[in-house]
């Protein structure tokens, strides 16, 4: 079965600093990987995905993610964090018809 | 917003009540999903519909009954629920299930509390 792991429950970063939210995956075959963000009292919003091709994927709101096959990782990054980036972030992998989600990482960006 | 709407946004029901959750997508997608989001747990897929046909039931108890009358609408009928069923129920849609590269678009969810 495909799975993803988000090893950090929470990440704290100061506004203006770079941020990284970690995700590792375990799949058989080529992975289809996704990042979603959830703001309070909202559903999940799609940020970006890796299917094939360039290992650096750019997405919404200035986020990007780097696919690393040797480390089986797909970390989410942003060069300069904003207070408004504070939210819950989910990594996911495609398995047959469904997405398998990680447990989520809460990002707190302080002013 | 994402083009997927859910009603009601909040629902409180007793264990003997019957209620329904509604989801509508305005994106022209043909696949729809129900997820359950509980505190401290990963999102759990409940049901998948593709072109109105149920293609996956993730061992969901029969007190949850889905209905998909067309590709734009999805319902979740609830009866004799338990307090542990209290959660955020999320609906999502995508352009088909056969292509693994398609992202899913989520509604805002229904916050369900079972008393």
Coordinates of N, CA and C in Angstrom, one line a residue:
Chain A
X1 N 0.8 -1.2 0.0 CA 0.0 0.0 0.0 C 0.9 1.2 0.0
X2 N 0.4 2.3 -0.7 CA 1.1 3.5 -0.7 C 0.9 4.3 0.6
X3 N 1.9 5.0 1.0 CA 1.7 5.8 2.3 C 2.6 7.0 2.2
X4 N 2.3 8.0 3.0 CA 3.1 9.2 3.2 C 3.2 9.4 4.7
X5 N 4.4 10.0 5.1 CA 4.6 10.3 6.5 C 5.0 11.8 6.6
X6 N 4.4 12.5 7.6 CA 4.7 13.8 7.9 C 5.3 13.8 9.3
X7 N 6.6 13.9 9.5 CA 7.2 13.6 10.8 C 7.0 14.7 11.8
X8 N 6.6 15.9 11.4 CA 6.4 17.0 12.3 C 4.9 17.3 12.5
X9 N 4.5 17.4 13.8 CA 3.1 17.8 14.0 C 3.0 19.3 13.8
X10 N 4.0 20.0 14.1 CA 4.0 21.5 14.0 C 5.4 22.0 13.6
X11 N 5.3 23.1 12.8 CA 6.5 23.8 12.4 C 6.3 25.3 12.7
X12 N 7.3 25.8 13.4 CA 7.2 27.3 13.7 C 8.3 28.0 13.0
X13 N 7.9 29.1 12.4 CA 8.9 29.9 11.6 C 8.5 31.4 11.7
X14 N 9.5 32.2 11.7 CA 9.3 33.7 11.8 C 9.0 34.2 10.3
X15 N 8.1 35.2 10.3 CA 7.7 35.8 9.0 C 9.0 36.3 8.3
X16 N 9.1 36.0 7.0 CA 10.2 36.4 6.2 C 11.3 35.4 6.1
X17 N 11.3 34.4 7.0 CA 12.2 33.3 6.9 C 11.8 32.2 6.0
X18 N 12.7 31.4 5.5 CA 12.3 30.3 4.6 C 11.6 29.2 5.5
X19 N 10.7 28.5 4.9 CA 10.0 27.4 5.6 C 10.1 26.1 4.8
X20 N 10.1 25.0 5.6 CA 10.1 23.7 5.0 C 9.1 22.8 5.8
X21 N 8.2 22.1 5.1 CA 7.3 21.1 5.7 C 7.7 19.8 5.1
X22 N 8.0 18.8 5.9 CA 8.5 17.6 5.4 C 7.5 16.5 5.1
X23 N 7.8 15.7 4.1 CA 7.0 14.6 3.7 C 7.9 13.5 3.1
X24 N 7.7 12.3 3.6 CA 8.4 11.2 3.0 C 7.3 10.2 2.5
X25 N 7.6 9.4 1.5 CA 6.6 8.5 0.9 C 7.1 7.1 0.8
X26 N 6.2 6.2 0.7 CA 6.5 4.8 0.5 C 5.5 4.3 -0.5
X27 N 6.1 4.0 -1.7 CA 5.2 3.5 -2.8 C 5.8 2.4 -3.6
X28 N 5.0 1.7 -4.3 CA 5.5 0.7 -5.3 C 5.3 1.4 -6.6
X29 N 6.3 1.5 -7.4 CA 6.2 2.1 -8.7 C 6.4 3.6 -8.6
X30 N 6.0 4.4 -9.6 CA 6.2 5.8 -9.7 C 5.1 6.5 -8.9
X31 N 5.5 7.4 -8.0 CA 4.5 8.1 -7.1 C 3.9 9.3 -7.8
X32 N 2.6 9.5 -7.5 CA 1.9 10.7 -7.8 C 1.7 11.4 -6.4
X33 N 2.4 12.5 -6.2 CA 2.4 13.2 -4.9 C 1.8 14.6 -5.0
X34 N 1.1 14.9 -3.9 CA 0.3 16.1 -3.8 C 0.6 16.8 -2.5
X35 N 0.4 18.2 -2.5 CA 0.3 18.9 -1.3 C -1.0 19.7 -1.3
X36 N -1.6 19.7 -0.1 CA -2.8 20.5 0.1 C -2.7 21.3 1.4
X37 N -3.4 22.4 1.4 CA -3.4 23.3 2.6 C -4.9 23.4 3.1
X38 N -5.0 23.5 4.4 CA -6.4 23.6 5.0 C -6.3 24.8 6.0
X39 N -7.1 25.8 5.7 CA -7.2 27.0 6.6 C -8.4 26.7 7.6
X40 N -8.4 27.3 8.7 CA -9.5 27.1 9.7 C -10.9 27.1 9.1
X41 N -11.7 26.2 9.5 CA -13.1 26.1 9.0 C -13.2 26.0 7.5
X42 N -12.2 25.5 6.8 CA -12.3 25.4 5.4 C -12.0 24.0 4.9
X43 N -12.3 23.6 3.7 CA -11.9 22.4 3.1 C -10.4 22.5 2.7
X44 N -9.9 21.4 2.1 CA -8.5 21.4 1.7 C -8.4 22.1 0.3
X45 N -7.3 22.8 0.2 CA -7.0 23.5 -1.1 C -5.8 22.9 -1.7
X46 N -5.9 22.6 -3.0 CA -4.7 22.0 -3.7 C -3.6 23.1 -3.9
X47 N -2.4 22.7 -3.6 CA -1.2 23.6 -3.7 C -0.4 23.2 -5.0
X48 N 0.0 21.9 -5.0 CA 0.9 21.5 -6.1 C 0.9 20.0 -6.2
X49 N 1.5 19.5 -7.3 CA 1.6 18.0 -7.4 C 2.8 17.7 -8.2
X50 N 3.3 16.5 -8.0 CA 4.4 15.9 -8.8 C 3.9 14.7 -9.5
X51 N 4.0 14.6 -10.8 CA 3.6 13.5 -11.6 C 4.8 12.8 -12.2
X52 N 5.5 13.7 -13.0 CA 6.8 13.2 -13.6 C 7.5 14.5 -14.1
X53 N 8.8 14.3 -14.5 CA 9.5 15.5 -15.1 C 10.4 16.1 -14.1
X54 N 10.4 17.5 -14.1 CA 11.2 18.3 -13.3 C 11.0 18.0 -11.8
X55 N 12.1 17.8 -11.1 CA 11.9 17.4 -9.6 C 11.5 18.6 -8.8
X56 N 11.6 19.8 -9.3 CA 11.2 21.0 -8.5 C 9.8 21.4 -9.1
X57 N 8.8 21.4 -8.3 CA 7.5 21.7 -8.7 C 7.0 23.0 -8.1
X58 N 6.5 23.9 -8.9 CA 6.0 25.2 -8.3 C 4.5 25.2 -8.3
X59 N 4.0 25.8 -7.2 CA 2.6 25.7 -7.0 C 2.0 27.1 -6.6
X60 N 0.8 27.1 -6.0 CA 0.1 28.3 -5.6 C 0.8 29.0 -4.5
X61 N 0.5 30.3 -4.4 CA 0.9 31.1 -3.2 C 2.4 31.1 -3.0
X62 N 3.2 30.9 -4.0 CA 4.7 30.9 -3.9 C 5.3 29.7 -3.3
X63 N 4.5 28.6 -3.1 CA 5.1 27.4 -2.6 C 5.7 26.5 -3.7
X64 N 6.6 25.7 -3.3 CA 7.3 24.8 -4.2 C 7.6 23.5 -3.5
X65 N 7.8 22.4 -4.2 CA 8.2 21.2 -3.5 C 9.2 20.5 -4.4
X66 N 10.1 19.8 -3.7 CA 11.2 19.1 -4.4 C 11.0 17.6 -4.2
X67 N 10.9 16.9 -5.3 CA 10.8 15.5 -5.3 C 12.2 14.9 -5.3
X68 N 12.5 14.1 -4.3 CA 13.8 13.4 -4.2 C 13.6 11.9 -4.1
X69 N 14.0 11.3 -5.2 CA 13.7 9.8 -5.3 C 14.6 9.0 -4.4
X70 N 15.9 9.5 -4.3 CA 16.8 8.7 -3.5 C 16.5 8.8 -2.0
X71 N 15.9 9.9 -1.6 CA 15.5 10.0 -0.2 C 14.0 9.8 0.1
X72 N 13.3 9.4 -1.0 CA 11.8 9.2 -1.0 C 11.2 10.4 -0.2
X73 N 11.5 11.6 -0.6 CA 10.9 12.7 0.1 C 10.3 13.7 -0.9
X74 N 9.4 14.5 -0.4 CA 8.6 15.5 -1.2 C 8.3 16.7 -0.3
X75 N 9.4 17.4 0.1 CA 9.2 18.4 1.1 C 8.7 19.7 0.4
X76 N 7.8 20.4 1.2 CA 7.2 21.6 0.7 C 8.0 22.8 1.2
X77 N 8.2 23.8 0.4 CA 9.1 24.9 0.7 C 8.5 26.2 0.2
X78 N 9.0 27.3 0.9 CA 8.7 28.6 0.5 C 9.9 29.5 0.9
X79 N 10.4 30.3 0.1 CA 11.6 31.1 0.4 C 11.3 32.1 1.5
X80 N 10.1 32.7 1.6 CA 9.9 33.7 2.6 C 8.4 33.6 3.1
X81 N 8.3 33.2 4.4 CA 7.0 32.8 5.0 C 6.2 34.1 5.3
X82 N 4.9 34.0 5.2 CA 4.0 35.0 5.5 C 3.1 34.6 6.7
X83 N 2.7 35.5 7.5 CA 1.8 35.1 8.7 C 0.5 34.4 8.1
X84 N 0.1 34.8 7.0 CA -1.1 34.2 6.4 C -0.9 32.8 5.9
X85 N 0.3 32.3 5.9 CA 0.6 30.9 5.5 C 0.3 30.0 6.6
X86 N 0.0 30.5 7.8 CA -0.3 29.7 9.0 C -1.6 28.8 8.7
X87 N -1.4 27.5 8.7 CA -2.5 26.6 8.3 C -2.0 25.2 8.6
X88 N -2.9 24.3 8.2 CA -2.6 22.8 8.3 C -2.2 22.3 6.9
X89 N -1.1 21.7 6.8 CA -0.6 21.2 5.5 C -0.6 19.7 5.4
X90 N -1.1 19.2 4.3 CA -1.2 17.7 4.1 C -0.5 17.3 2.9
X91 N 0.3 16.3 3.0 CA 0.9 15.6 1.9 C 0.1 14.4 1.5
X92 N 0.0 14.0 0.3 CA -0.8 12.9 -0.1 C -0.2 12.2 -1.3
X93 N -0.5 10.9 -1.4 CA 0.0 10.1 -2.5 C -1.2 9.4 -3.2
X94 N -1.2 9.2 -4.5 CA -2.3 8.6 -5.2 C -2.1 7.1 -5.0
X95 N -3.2 6.4 -4.6 CA -3.3 4.9 -4.6 C -4.6 4.5 -5.3
X96 N -4.5 3.9 -6.5 CA -5.6 3.6 -7.3 C -6.5 4.8 -7.5
X97 N -7.8 4.7 -7.0 CA -8.7 5.7 -7.2 C -8.7 6.8 -6.1
X98 N -7.8 6.7 -5.1 CA -8.0 7.6 -4.0 C -6.6 8.2 -3.6
X99 N -6.7 9.3 -2.8 CA -5.6 9.9 -2.2 C -5.4 9.4 -0.8
X100 N -4.2 9.0 -0.5 CA -3.8 8.6 0.9 C -3.1 9.8 1.5
X101 N -3.6 10.3 2.6 CA -3.1 11.6 3.2 C -2.2 11.3 4.4
X102 N -1.3 12.2 4.6 CA -0.5 12.1 5.8 C -1.4 12.7 7.0
X103 N -0.8 12.7 8.1 CA -1.5 13.2 9.3 C -1.6 14.7 9.5
X104 N -0.8 15.4 8.6 CA -0.9 16.8 8.6 C 0.2 17.5 9.5
X105 N 0.6 18.7 9.1 CA 1.6 19.4 9.8 C 1.1 20.8 10.0
X106 N 1.0 21.3 11.2 CA 0.5 22.6 11.5 C 1.7 23.6 11.3
X107 N 1.5 24.6 10.5 CA 2.5 25.6 10.3 C 2.1 26.9 11.0
X108 N 3.0 27.4 11.9 CA 2.7 28.6 12.6 C 3.8 29.6 12.2
X109 N 3.4 30.7 11.6 CA 4.3 31.8 11.2 C 4.1 33.0 12.1
X110 N 5.1 33.3 12.8 CA 5.0 34.4 13.8 C 5.4 35.7 13.2
X111 N 4.8 36.8 13.6 CA 5.1 38.2 13.0 C 6.5 38.6 13.4
Chain B
X1 N -13.4 30.6 -3.9 CA -13.6 29.2 -3.4 C -13.4 28.1 -4.5
X2 N -13.6 26.9 -4.2 CA -13.2 25.8 -5.1 C -14.3 25.3 -6.0
X3 N -15.5 25.8 -6.0 CA -16.5 25.3 -6.9 C -17.2 24.0 -6.4
X4 N -16.9 23.7 -5.1 CA -17.6 22.5 -4.5 C -18.2 23.1 -3.2
X5 N -19.6 23.0 -3.2 CA -20.3 23.5 -2.1 C -20.9 22.3 -1.2
X6 N -21.0 22.6 0.1 CA -21.6 21.6 1.0 C -22.6 22.2 1.9
X7 N -23.7 21.6 2.1 CA -24.7 22.0 3.1 C -25.2 20.9 3.9
X8 N -25.5 21.1 5.2 CA -25.2 22.3 5.9 C -23.8 22.4 6.3
X9 N -23.3 23.6 6.8 CA -22.0 23.7 7.2 C -21.8 23.1 8.6
X10 N -22.8 23.2 9.4 CA -22.8 22.7 10.8 C -24.1 21.9 11.0
X11 N -23.9 20.7 11.7 CA -25.1 19.9 12.0 C -24.9 19.3 13.3
X12 N -26.0 19.4 14.2 CA -26.0 18.7 15.5 C -27.2 17.8 15.4
X13 N -26.9 16.5 15.7 CA -28.0 15.5 15.7 C -27.9 14.5 16.8
X14 N -29.1 14.1 17.2 CA -29.1 13.0 18.2 C -28.9 11.6 17.6
X15 N -28.6 10.7 18.4 CA -28.3 9.3 17.9 C -29.5 8.7 17.2
X16 N -30.7 9.1 17.4 CA -31.8 8.5 16.8 C -32.3 9.3 15.6
X17 N -31.7 10.4 15.3 CA -32.1 11.2 14.1 C -31.7 10.6 12.8
X18 N -32.4 11.1 11.8 CA -32.0 10.9 10.4 C -31.7 12.2 9.7
X19 N -30.6 12.4 9.1 CA -30.3 13.6 8.4 C -29.5 13.3 7.2
X20 N -29.3 14.3 6.3 CA -28.5 14.1 5.1 C -27.6 15.3 4.9
X21 N -26.4 15.0 4.4 CA -25.4 16.0 4.0 C -25.5 16.1 2.4
X22 N -25.3 17.3 1.9 CA -25.4 17.5 0.5 C -24.1 18.1 0.0
X23 N -23.7 17.7 -1.2 CA -22.5 18.2 -1.8 C -22.9 18.5 -3.3
X24 N -22.4 19.6 -3.8 CA -22.6 19.9 -5.2 C -21.3 20.5 -5.8
X25 N -21.0 20.0 -7.0 CA -19.8 20.5 -7.6 C -20.2 21.2 -9.0
X26 N -19.5 22.3 -9.2 CA -19.8 23.2 -10.4 C -18.6 23.2 -11.3
X27 N -17.8 22.1 -11.3 CA -16.6 22.1 -12.1 C -16.6 21.2 -13.3
X28 N -17.8 20.6 -13.5 CA -17.9 19.6 -14.6 C -17.1 18.3 -14.5
X29 N -16.8 18.0 -13.2 CA -16.1 16.8 -12.9 C -17.1 15.6 -13.0
X30 N -16.5 14.4 -13.1 CA -17.3 13.2 -13.1 C -17.0 12.2 -12.0
X31 N -16.2 12.6 -11.1 CA -15.9 11.7 -9.9 C -16.1 12.5 -8.6
X32 N -16.7 11.9 -7.6 CA -17.0 12.6 -6.4 C -16.6 11.6 -5.2
X33 N -16.3 12.3 -4.1 CA -15.7 11.5 -2.9 C -16.3 12.1 -1.6
X34 N -16.4 11.2 -0.6 CA -16.7 11.6 0.7 C -15.5 11.2 1.6
X35 N -15.0 12.1 2.4 CA -14.0 11.9 3.4 C -14.5 12.2 4.8
X36 N -13.9 11.6 5.8 CA -14.1 11.9 7.2 C -12.8 12.4 7.7
X37 N -12.9 13.6 8.4 CA -11.7 14.2 9.1 C -12.0 14.3 10.6
X38 N -11.3 13.5 11.3 CA -11.4 13.5 12.8 C -10.1 14.1 13.4
X39 N -10.3 14.7 14.6 CA -9.1 15.2 15.2 C -8.0 14.2 15.4
X40 N -6.8 14.5 15.2 CA -5.6 13.6 15.4 C -5.6 12.4 14.6
X41 N -6.4 12.4 13.5 CA -6.4 11.2 12.6 C -6.2 11.7 11.2
X42 N -5.6 10.9 10.3 CA -5.5 11.2 8.9 C -6.9 11.2 8.3
X43 N -7.0 12.0 7.2 CA -8.3 11.9 6.4 C -8.6 10.5 6.0
X44 N -9.9 10.1 6.2 CA -10.3 8.8 5.8 C -11.2 8.8 4.6
X45 N -10.8 8.2 3.6 CA -11.8 8.1 2.4 C -12.9 7.2 2.8
X46 N -14.1 7.6 2.5 CA -15.3 6.8 2.8 C -15.9 6.2 1.5
X47 N -16.2 7.0 0.5 CA -16.8 6.5 -0.7 C -16.3 7.2 -1.9
X48 N -16.3 6.5 -3.0 CA -15.9 7.1 -4.3 C -17.0 6.8 -5.3
X49 N -17.4 7.8 -6.1 CA -18.3 7.6 -7.2 C -17.7 8.1 -8.5
X50 N -17.8 7.3 -9.5 CA -17.3 7.7 -10.8 C -18.5 7.6 -11.8
X51 N -18.8 8.7 -12.5 CA -20.0 8.7 -13.4 C -21.2 8.1 -12.7
X52 N -21.5 8.5 -11.5 CA -22.7 8.1 -10.7 C -22.6 6.7 -10.1
X53 N -21.6 6.0 -10.4 CA -21.5 4.6 -9.9 C -20.5 4.5 -8.8
X54 N -20.9 3.9 -7.7 CA -20.0 3.7 -6.6 C -18.9 2.8 -6.9
X55 N -17.6 3.2 -6.8 CA -16.5 2.4 -7.2 C -15.7 2.0 -6.0
X56 N -15.9 2.6 -4.8 CA -15.2 2.2 -3.6 C -16.0 2.6 -2.4
X57 N -16.1 1.6 -1.5 CA -16.6 1.7 -0.2 C -15.6 1.3 0.8
X58 N -15.1 2.2 1.6 CA -13.9 1.9 2.4 C -14.3 1.3 3.7
X59 N -15.1 0.2 3.7 CA -15.5 -0.5 4.9 C -16.3 0.5 5.8
X60 N -17.1 1.3 5.3 CA -17.9 2.3 6.1 C -19.1 1.6 6.7
X61 N -19.4 1.9 7.9 CA -20.6 1.3 8.6 C -21.9 1.7 7.8
X62 N -22.9 0.8 7.9 CA -24.1 1.0 7.1 C -25.0 2.1 7.6
X63 N -24.6 2.7 8.7 CA -25.4 3.9 9.2 C -25.0 5.1 8.3
X64 N -24.0 5.0 7.5 CA -23.7 6.0 6.5 C -24.2 5.4 5.1
X65 N -25.0 6.2 4.4 CA -25.5 5.7 3.2 C -25.4 6.8 2.1
X66 N -24.5 6.6 1.1 CA -24.3 7.6 0.1 C -25.3 7.5 -1.0
X67 N -25.5 8.6 -1.7 CA -26.3 8.6 -2.9 C -25.8 9.6 -3.9
X68 N -25.7 9.2 -5.2 CA -25.1 10.0 -6.2 C -26.1 10.0 -7.4
X69 N -27.1 11.0 -7.4 CA -28.1 10.9 -8.5 C -27.6 11.4 -9.8
X70 N -26.5 12.2 -9.8 CA -25.9 12.6 -11.1 C -24.4 13.0 -10.8
X71 N -23.7 13.4 -11.8 CA -22.2 13.6 -11.6 C -22.0 14.9 -10.8
X72 N -23.0 15.7 -10.6 CA -22.8 17.0 -9.9 C -23.2 17.0 -8.5
X73 N -24.0 16.0 -8.1 CA -24.5 16.0 -6.7 C -24.2 14.7 -6.0
X74 N -23.9 14.8 -4.7 CA -23.6 13.7 -3.9 C -24.2 13.9 -2.5
X75 N -24.8 12.9 -2.0 CA -25.4 13.0 -0.6 C -24.8 11.9 0.3
X76 N -24.9 12.2 1.6 CA -24.6 11.3 2.6 C -25.7 11.2 3.6
X77 N -26.4 10.1 3.6 CA -27.6 10.0 4.5 C -27.1 9.3 5.8
X78 N -27.5 9.9 6.9 CA -27.1 9.5 8.2 C -28.2 9.0 9.0
X79 N -28.0 7.9 9.7 CA -29.1 7.4 10.7 C -28.4 6.6 11.8
X80 N -29.0 6.8 12.9 CA -28.5 6.1 14.2 C -27.0 6.2 14.3
X81 N -26.5 7.4 14.3 CA -25.1 7.6 14.4 C -24.7 7.5 15.9
X82 N -23.3 7.3 16.0 CA -22.7 7.2 17.3 C -21.9 8.5 17.6
X83 N -21.7 8.8 18.9 CA -20.9 10.0 19.2 C -19.5 10.0 18.5
X84 N -18.9 8.9 18.3 CA -17.6 8.8 17.6 C -17.7 9.2 16.1
X85 N -18.9 9.3 15.6 CA -19.0 9.8 14.2 C -18.9 11.3 14.1
X86 N -18.9 12.0 15.2 CA -18.7 13.4 15.2 C -17.3 13.7 14.5
X87 N -17.4 14.6 13.5 CA -16.2 14.8 12.7 C -16.5 15.9 11.6
X88 N -15.5 16.3 10.9 CA -15.7 17.1 9.7 C -15.9 16.2 8.5
X89 N -17.0 16.3 7.7 CA -17.2 15.5 6.6 C -16.9 16.3 5.3
X90 N -16.0 15.9 4.6 CA -15.5 16.6 3.4 C -15.9 15.9 2.1
X91 N -16.4 16.7 1.2 CA -16.7 16.2 -0.2 C -15.7 16.7 -1.1
X92 N -15.3 15.9 -2.1 CA -14.4 16.4 -3.1 C -14.8 15.9 -4.5
X93 N -14.2 16.5 -5.5 CA -14.5 16.0 -6.9 C -13.2 16.1 -7.7
X94 N -13.2 15.3 -8.8 CA -12.1 15.4 -9.7 C -12.5 15.0 -11.1
X95 N -11.7 15.2 -12.0 CA -12.0 14.9 -13.4 C -11.7 13.4 -13.6
X96 N -12.5 12.5 -13.1 CA -12.3 11.1 -13.3 C -11.4 10.5 -12.3
X97 N -11.5 9.2 -12.1 CA -10.7 8.5 -11.1 C -9.6 7.6 -11.8
X98 N -9.7 7.4 -13.1 CA -8.8 6.5 -13.7 C -7.4 7.1 -13.9
X99 N -7.4 8.4 -14.0 CA -6.1 9.1 -14.2 C -5.5 9.5 -12.8
X100 N -4.4 8.9 -12.5 CA -3.9 9.2 -11.2 C -3.3 10.6 -11.0
X101 N -3.2 11.3 -12.1 CA -2.6 12.6 -12.0 C -3.5 13.8 -11.6
X102 N -4.8 13.5 -11.6 CA -5.8 14.5 -11.4 C -5.9 14.9 -9.9
X103 N -5.8 16.2 -9.6 CA -6.0 16.6 -8.2 C -7.5 16.6 -7.9
X104 N -7.8 16.5 -6.6 CA -9.2 16.6 -6.1 C -9.4 18.0 -5.6
X105 N -10.7 18.5 -5.8 CA -11.1 19.8 -5.3 C -12.1 19.5 -4.1
X106 N -11.9 20.2 -3.0 CA -12.6 19.9 -1.8 C -13.6 21.0 -1.5
X107 N -14.8 20.6 -0.9 CA -15.7 21.6 -0.4 C -15.3 22.0 1.0
X108 N -16.0 22.9 1.6 CA -15.6 23.5 3.0 C -15.9 22.5 4.1
X109 N -16.7 21.5 3.8 CA -17.0 20.5 4.9 C -18.3 20.8 5.6
X110 N -18.8 19.7 6.3 CA -19.9 19.8 7.2 C -19.4 19.4 8.6
X111 N -19.4 20.2 9.6 CA -19.0 19.9 10.9 C -20.2 19.2 11.6
X112 N -20.1 17.9 11.8 CA -21.2 17.1 12.4 C -20.9 16.8 13.9
X113 N -21.8 17.1 14.7 CA -21.7 16.7 16.1 C -22.9 15.8 16.5
X114 N -22.6 14.6 17.0 CA -23.6 13.6 17.4 C -23.7 13.6 18.9
X115 N -24.9 13.9 19.4 CA -25.1 14.0 20.8 C -25.8 12.8 21.4

